[in-house]
Structure formats: structure tokens, C-alpha cells
PDB file of C-alpha atoms and ligand atoms in Angstrom:
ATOM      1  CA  UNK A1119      -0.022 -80.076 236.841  1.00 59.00           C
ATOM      2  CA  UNK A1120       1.414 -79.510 233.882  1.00 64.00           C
ATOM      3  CA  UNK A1121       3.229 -76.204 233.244  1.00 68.00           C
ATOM      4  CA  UNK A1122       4.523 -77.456 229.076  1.00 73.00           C
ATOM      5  CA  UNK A1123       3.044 -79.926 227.016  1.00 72.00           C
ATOM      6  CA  UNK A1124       6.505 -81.592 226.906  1.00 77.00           C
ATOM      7  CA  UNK A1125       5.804 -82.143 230.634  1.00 72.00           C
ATOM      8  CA  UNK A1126       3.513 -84.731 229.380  1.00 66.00           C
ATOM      9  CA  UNK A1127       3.035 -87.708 227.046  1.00 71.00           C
ATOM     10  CA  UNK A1128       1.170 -85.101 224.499  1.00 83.00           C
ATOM     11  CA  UNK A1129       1.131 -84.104 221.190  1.00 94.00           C
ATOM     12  CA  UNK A1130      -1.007 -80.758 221.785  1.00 96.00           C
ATOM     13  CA  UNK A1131      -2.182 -79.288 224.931  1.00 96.00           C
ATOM     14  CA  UNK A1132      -5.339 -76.451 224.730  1.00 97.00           C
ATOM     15  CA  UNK A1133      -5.860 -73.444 227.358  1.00 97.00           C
ATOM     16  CA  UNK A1134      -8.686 -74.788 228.996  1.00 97.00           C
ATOM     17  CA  UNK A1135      -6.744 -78.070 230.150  1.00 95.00           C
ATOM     18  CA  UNK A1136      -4.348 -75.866 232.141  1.00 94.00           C
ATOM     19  CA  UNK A1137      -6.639 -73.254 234.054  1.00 96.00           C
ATOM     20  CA  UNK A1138      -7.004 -70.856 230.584  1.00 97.00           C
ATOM     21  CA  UNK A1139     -10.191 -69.796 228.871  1.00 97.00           C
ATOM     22  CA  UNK A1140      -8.576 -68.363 225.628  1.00 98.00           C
ATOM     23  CA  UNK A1141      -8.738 -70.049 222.282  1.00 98.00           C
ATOM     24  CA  UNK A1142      -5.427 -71.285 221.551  1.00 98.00           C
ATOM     25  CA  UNK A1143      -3.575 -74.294 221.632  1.00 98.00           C
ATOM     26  CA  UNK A1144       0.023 -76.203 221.104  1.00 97.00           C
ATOM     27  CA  UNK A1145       0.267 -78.571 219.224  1.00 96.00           C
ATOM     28  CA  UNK A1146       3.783 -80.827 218.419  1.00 94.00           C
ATOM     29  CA  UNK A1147       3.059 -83.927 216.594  1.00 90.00           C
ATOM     30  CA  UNK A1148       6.602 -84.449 216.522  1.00 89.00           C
ATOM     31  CA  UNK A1149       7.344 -85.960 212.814  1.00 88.00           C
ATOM     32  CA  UNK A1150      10.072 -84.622 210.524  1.00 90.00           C
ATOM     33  CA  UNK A1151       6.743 -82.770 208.362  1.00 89.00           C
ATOM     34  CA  UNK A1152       5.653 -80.729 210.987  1.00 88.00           C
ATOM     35  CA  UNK A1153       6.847 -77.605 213.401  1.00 89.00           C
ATOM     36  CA  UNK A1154       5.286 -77.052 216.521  1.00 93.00           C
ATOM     37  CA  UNK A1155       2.569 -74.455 215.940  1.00 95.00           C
ATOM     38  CA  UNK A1156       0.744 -72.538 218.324  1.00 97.00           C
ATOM     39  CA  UNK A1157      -2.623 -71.680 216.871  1.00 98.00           C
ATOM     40  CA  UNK A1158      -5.337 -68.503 218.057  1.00 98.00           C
ATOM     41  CA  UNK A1159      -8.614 -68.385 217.505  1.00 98.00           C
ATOM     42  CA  UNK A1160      -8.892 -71.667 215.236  1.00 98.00           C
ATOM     43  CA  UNK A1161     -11.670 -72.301 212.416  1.00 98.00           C
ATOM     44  CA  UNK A1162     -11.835 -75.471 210.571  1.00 98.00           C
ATOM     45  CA  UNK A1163     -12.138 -74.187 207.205  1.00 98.00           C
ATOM     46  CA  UNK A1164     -12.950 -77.759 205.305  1.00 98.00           C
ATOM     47  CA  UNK A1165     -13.019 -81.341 206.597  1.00 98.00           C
ATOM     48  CA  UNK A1166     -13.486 -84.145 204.474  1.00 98.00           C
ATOM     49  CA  UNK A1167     -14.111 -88.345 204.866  1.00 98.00           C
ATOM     50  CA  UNK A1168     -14.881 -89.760 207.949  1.00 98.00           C
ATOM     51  CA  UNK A1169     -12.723 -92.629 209.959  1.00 98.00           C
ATOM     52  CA  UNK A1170     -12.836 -94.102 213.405  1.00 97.00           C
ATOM     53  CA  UNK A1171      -9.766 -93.496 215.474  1.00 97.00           C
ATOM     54  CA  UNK A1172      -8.044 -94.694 218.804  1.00 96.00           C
ATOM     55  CA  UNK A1173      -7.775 -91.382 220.782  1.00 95.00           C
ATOM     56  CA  UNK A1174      -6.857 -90.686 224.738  1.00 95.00           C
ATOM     57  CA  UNK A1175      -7.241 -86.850 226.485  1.00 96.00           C
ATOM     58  CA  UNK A1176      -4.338 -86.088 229.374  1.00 94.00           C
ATOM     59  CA  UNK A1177      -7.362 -84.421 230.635  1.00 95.00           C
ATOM     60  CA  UNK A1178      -8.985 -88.318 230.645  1.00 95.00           C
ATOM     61  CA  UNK A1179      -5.575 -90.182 232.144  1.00 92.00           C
ATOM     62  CA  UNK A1180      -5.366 -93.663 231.722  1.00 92.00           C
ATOM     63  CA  UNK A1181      -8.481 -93.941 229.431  1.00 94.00           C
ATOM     64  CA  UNK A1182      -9.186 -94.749 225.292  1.00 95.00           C
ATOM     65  CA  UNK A1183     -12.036 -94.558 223.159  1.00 96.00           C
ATOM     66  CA  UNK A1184     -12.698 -94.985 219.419  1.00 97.00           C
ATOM     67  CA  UNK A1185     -14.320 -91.509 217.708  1.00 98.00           C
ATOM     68  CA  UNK A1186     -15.124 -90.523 214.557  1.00 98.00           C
ATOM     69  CA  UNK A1187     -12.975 -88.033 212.892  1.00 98.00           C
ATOM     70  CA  UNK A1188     -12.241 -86.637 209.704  1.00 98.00           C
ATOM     71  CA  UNK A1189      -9.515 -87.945 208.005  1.00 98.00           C
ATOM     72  CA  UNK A1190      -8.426 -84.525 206.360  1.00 98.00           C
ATOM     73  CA  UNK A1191      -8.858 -80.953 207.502  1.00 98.00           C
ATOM     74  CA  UNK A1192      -7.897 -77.187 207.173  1.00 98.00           C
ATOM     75  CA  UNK A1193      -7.584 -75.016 209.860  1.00 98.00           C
ATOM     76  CA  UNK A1194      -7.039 -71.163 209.889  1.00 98.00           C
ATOM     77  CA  UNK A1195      -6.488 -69.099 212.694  1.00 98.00           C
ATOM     78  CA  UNK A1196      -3.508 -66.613 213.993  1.00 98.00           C
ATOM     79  CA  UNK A1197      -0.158 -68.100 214.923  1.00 97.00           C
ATOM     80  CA  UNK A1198       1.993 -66.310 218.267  1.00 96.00           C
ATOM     81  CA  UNK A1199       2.733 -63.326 216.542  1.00 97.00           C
ATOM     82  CA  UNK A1200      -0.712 -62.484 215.467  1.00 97.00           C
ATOM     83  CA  UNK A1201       0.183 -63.657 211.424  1.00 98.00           C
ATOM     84  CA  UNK A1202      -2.762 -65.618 210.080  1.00 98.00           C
ATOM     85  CA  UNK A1203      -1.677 -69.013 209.090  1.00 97.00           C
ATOM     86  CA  UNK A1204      -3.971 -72.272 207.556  1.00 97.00           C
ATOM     87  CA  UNK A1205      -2.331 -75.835 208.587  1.00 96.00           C
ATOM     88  CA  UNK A1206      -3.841 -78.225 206.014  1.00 96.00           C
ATOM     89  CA  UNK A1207      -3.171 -82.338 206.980  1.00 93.00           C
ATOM     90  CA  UNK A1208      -4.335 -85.714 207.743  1.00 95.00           C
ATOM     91  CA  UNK A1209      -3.742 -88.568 209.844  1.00 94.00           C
ATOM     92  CA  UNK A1210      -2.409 -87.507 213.529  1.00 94.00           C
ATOM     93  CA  UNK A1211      -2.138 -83.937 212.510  1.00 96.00           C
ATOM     94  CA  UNK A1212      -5.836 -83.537 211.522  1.00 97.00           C
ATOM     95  CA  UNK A1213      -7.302 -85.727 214.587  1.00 97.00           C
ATOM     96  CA  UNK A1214      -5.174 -83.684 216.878  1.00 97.00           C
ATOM     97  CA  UNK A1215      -6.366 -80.575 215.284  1.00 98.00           C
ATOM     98  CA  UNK A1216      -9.719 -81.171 216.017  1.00 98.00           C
ATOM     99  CA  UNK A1217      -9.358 -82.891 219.332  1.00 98.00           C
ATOM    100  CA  UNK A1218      -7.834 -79.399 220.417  1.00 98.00           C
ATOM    101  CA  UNK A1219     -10.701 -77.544 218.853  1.00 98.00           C
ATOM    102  CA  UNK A1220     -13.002 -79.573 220.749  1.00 98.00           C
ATOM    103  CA  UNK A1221     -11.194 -78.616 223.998  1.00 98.00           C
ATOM    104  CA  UNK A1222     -12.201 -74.318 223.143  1.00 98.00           C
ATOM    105  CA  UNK A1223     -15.502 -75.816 222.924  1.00 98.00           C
ATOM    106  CA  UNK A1224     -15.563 -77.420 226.217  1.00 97.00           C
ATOM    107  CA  UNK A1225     -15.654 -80.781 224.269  1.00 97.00           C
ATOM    108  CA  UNK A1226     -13.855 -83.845 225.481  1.00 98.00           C
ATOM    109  CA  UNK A1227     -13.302 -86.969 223.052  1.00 97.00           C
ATOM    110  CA  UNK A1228     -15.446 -89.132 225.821  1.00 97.00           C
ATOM    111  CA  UNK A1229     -18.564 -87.151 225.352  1.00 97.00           C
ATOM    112  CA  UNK A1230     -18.540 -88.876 221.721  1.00 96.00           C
ATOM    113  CA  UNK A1231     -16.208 -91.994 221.892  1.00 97.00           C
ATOM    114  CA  UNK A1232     -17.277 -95.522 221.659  1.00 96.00           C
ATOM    115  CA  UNK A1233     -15.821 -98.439 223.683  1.00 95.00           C
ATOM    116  CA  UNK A1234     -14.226 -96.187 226.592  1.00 96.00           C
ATOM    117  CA  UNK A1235     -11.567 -98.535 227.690  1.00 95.00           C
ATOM    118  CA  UNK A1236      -8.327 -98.551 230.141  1.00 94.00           C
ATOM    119  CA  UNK A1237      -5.500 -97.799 228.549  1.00 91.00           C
ATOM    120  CA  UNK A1238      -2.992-100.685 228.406  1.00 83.00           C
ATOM    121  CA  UNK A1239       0.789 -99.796 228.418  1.00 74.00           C
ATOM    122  CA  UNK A1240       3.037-101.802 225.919  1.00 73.00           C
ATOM    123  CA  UNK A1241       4.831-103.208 229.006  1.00 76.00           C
ATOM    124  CA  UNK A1242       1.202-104.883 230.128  1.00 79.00           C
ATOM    125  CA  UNK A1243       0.603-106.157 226.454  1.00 77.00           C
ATOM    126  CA  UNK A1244       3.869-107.997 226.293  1.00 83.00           C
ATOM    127  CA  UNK A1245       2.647-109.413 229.848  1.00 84.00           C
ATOM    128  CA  UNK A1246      -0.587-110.080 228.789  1.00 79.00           C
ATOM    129  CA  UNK A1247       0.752-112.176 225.859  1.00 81.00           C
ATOM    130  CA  UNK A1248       4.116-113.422 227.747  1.00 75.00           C
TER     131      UNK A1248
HETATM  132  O1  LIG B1371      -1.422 -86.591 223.587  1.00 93.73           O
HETATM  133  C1  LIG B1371      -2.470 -86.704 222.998  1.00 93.73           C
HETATM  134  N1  LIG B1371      -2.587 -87.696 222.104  1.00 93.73           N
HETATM  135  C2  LIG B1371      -3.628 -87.783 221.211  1.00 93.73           C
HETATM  136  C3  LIG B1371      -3.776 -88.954 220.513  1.00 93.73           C
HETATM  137  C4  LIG B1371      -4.780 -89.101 219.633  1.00 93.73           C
HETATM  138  C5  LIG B1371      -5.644 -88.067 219.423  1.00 93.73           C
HETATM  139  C6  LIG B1371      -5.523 -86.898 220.113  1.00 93.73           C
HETATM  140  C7  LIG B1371      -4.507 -86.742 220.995  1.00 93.73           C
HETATM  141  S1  LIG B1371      -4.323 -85.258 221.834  1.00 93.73           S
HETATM  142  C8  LIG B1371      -3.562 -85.801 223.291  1.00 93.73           C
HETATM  143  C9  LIG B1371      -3.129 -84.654 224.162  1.00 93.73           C
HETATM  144  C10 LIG B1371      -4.329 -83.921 224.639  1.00 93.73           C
HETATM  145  O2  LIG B1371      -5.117 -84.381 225.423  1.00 93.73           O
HETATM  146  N2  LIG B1371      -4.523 -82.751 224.116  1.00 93.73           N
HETATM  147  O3  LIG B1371      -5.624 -82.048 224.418  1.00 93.73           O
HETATM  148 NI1  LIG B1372      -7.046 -83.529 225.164  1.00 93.73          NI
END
């Protein structure tokens, strides 16, 4: 499978997903705001406002759903070299966050998501329209 997140379509890849039952995941969400970060032993700290959100797992290829998530969070936890860090943020950042966290807990986003659907590609869309 996959041996680094950049292998794949992702924004933040957790243990379990590749074979490791630790708690820590990568995350990359790849704007000019934010640096990768690796994160140990995570703890949502605070989460505020609720909002349904399009999300897809590479664990779930192909696949979308609709969950709710909180719009805002804080996370603490340990970064690689064992330095404690807190990543506050919103939008991508937070539901990434705590679709990783749900991964250490052996949560997937279909065990809550609405509307499971196919994914379409943008190629199919413009087909689909064409
Ligand atoms: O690549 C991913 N995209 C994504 C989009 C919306 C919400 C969460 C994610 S995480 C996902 C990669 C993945 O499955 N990580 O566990
Ligand atoms: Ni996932």
C-alpha cells in the first residue's frame, strides 16, 4: 500500500491505516498557514460549533459521505521529538484533525456519515454535464 502519505491523494494518514497501532498521525493540509505536523498521543482539548462536511477515508477508496464536525478545535499532544505542541484551527485543518483522531479510535467517517455516495472525479462531472 502506501509507504508516505504523499503516496496518496491525502492530507493526513494515521498508524492504524498502514499496519500501526500507535497513536500518531501525519497530517499535511498543504496551504501556505500550515507545516506538516506529526502529532503523538492527541487530545482534543476544546471543540466548538457544529457543521456538516463532505469527507472521503483512503481507507474507504472511491466513497463520500456528509458528517458532522466541529468547525473549530484544539488539539494537544507531542510532536516527533517528544515537545508538546497544541495546533488550534478550523475549516480543513480541524475536520482533518479529528478525522485522524477517529482513526486511534478505530473510528471511520462511514460509521457516522450520511448519504454514503461514489465519489465522482471532476473529469466525470464535466462528462456528466458535457
Ligand atoms: O485525504 C483525506 N482527505 C480528507 C478530506 C476531508 C476530510 C478528511 C480527510 S482525511 C483524508 C485522508 C485520510 O483518510 N486520512 O485518514
Ligand atoms: Ni482516513
Amino acid at each position: 500500500m502506501f509507504e508516505t502519505m504523499y503516496d496518496a491523494p491525502g492530507v493526513g494518514l494515521a498508524a492504524p491505516q498502514v499496519n500501526v497501532s500507535k497513536r500518531v498521525f501525519v497530517m499535511d493540509v498543504r496551504d501556505d498557514e500550515h507545516e506538516p505536523a506529526v502529532v503523538i498521543n492527541p487530545k482534543i482539548e476544546s471543540a466548538e460549533e457544529e457543521v456538516e462536511l463532505r469527507e472521503g477515508c483512503l481507507s474507504v477508496p472511491g466513497m463520500v459521505g456528509d458528517i458532522i464536525r466541529y468547525k473549530r478545535i484544539v488539539v494537544t499532544g507531542l510532536d516527533r521529538t517528544g515537545q508538546k505542541i497544541r495546533i488550534e484551527g478550523e475549516g480543513l485543518l480541524a475536520q482533518c484533525l479529528q478525522h485522524e483522531i477517529d482513526h486511534l479510535n478505530g473510528t471511520l467517517y462511514i460509521d457516522r456519515a450520511q448519504n454514503l455516495r461514489p465519489a465522482i472525479s471532476e473529469e466525470e462531472k464535466e462528462a456528466a454535464e458535457a
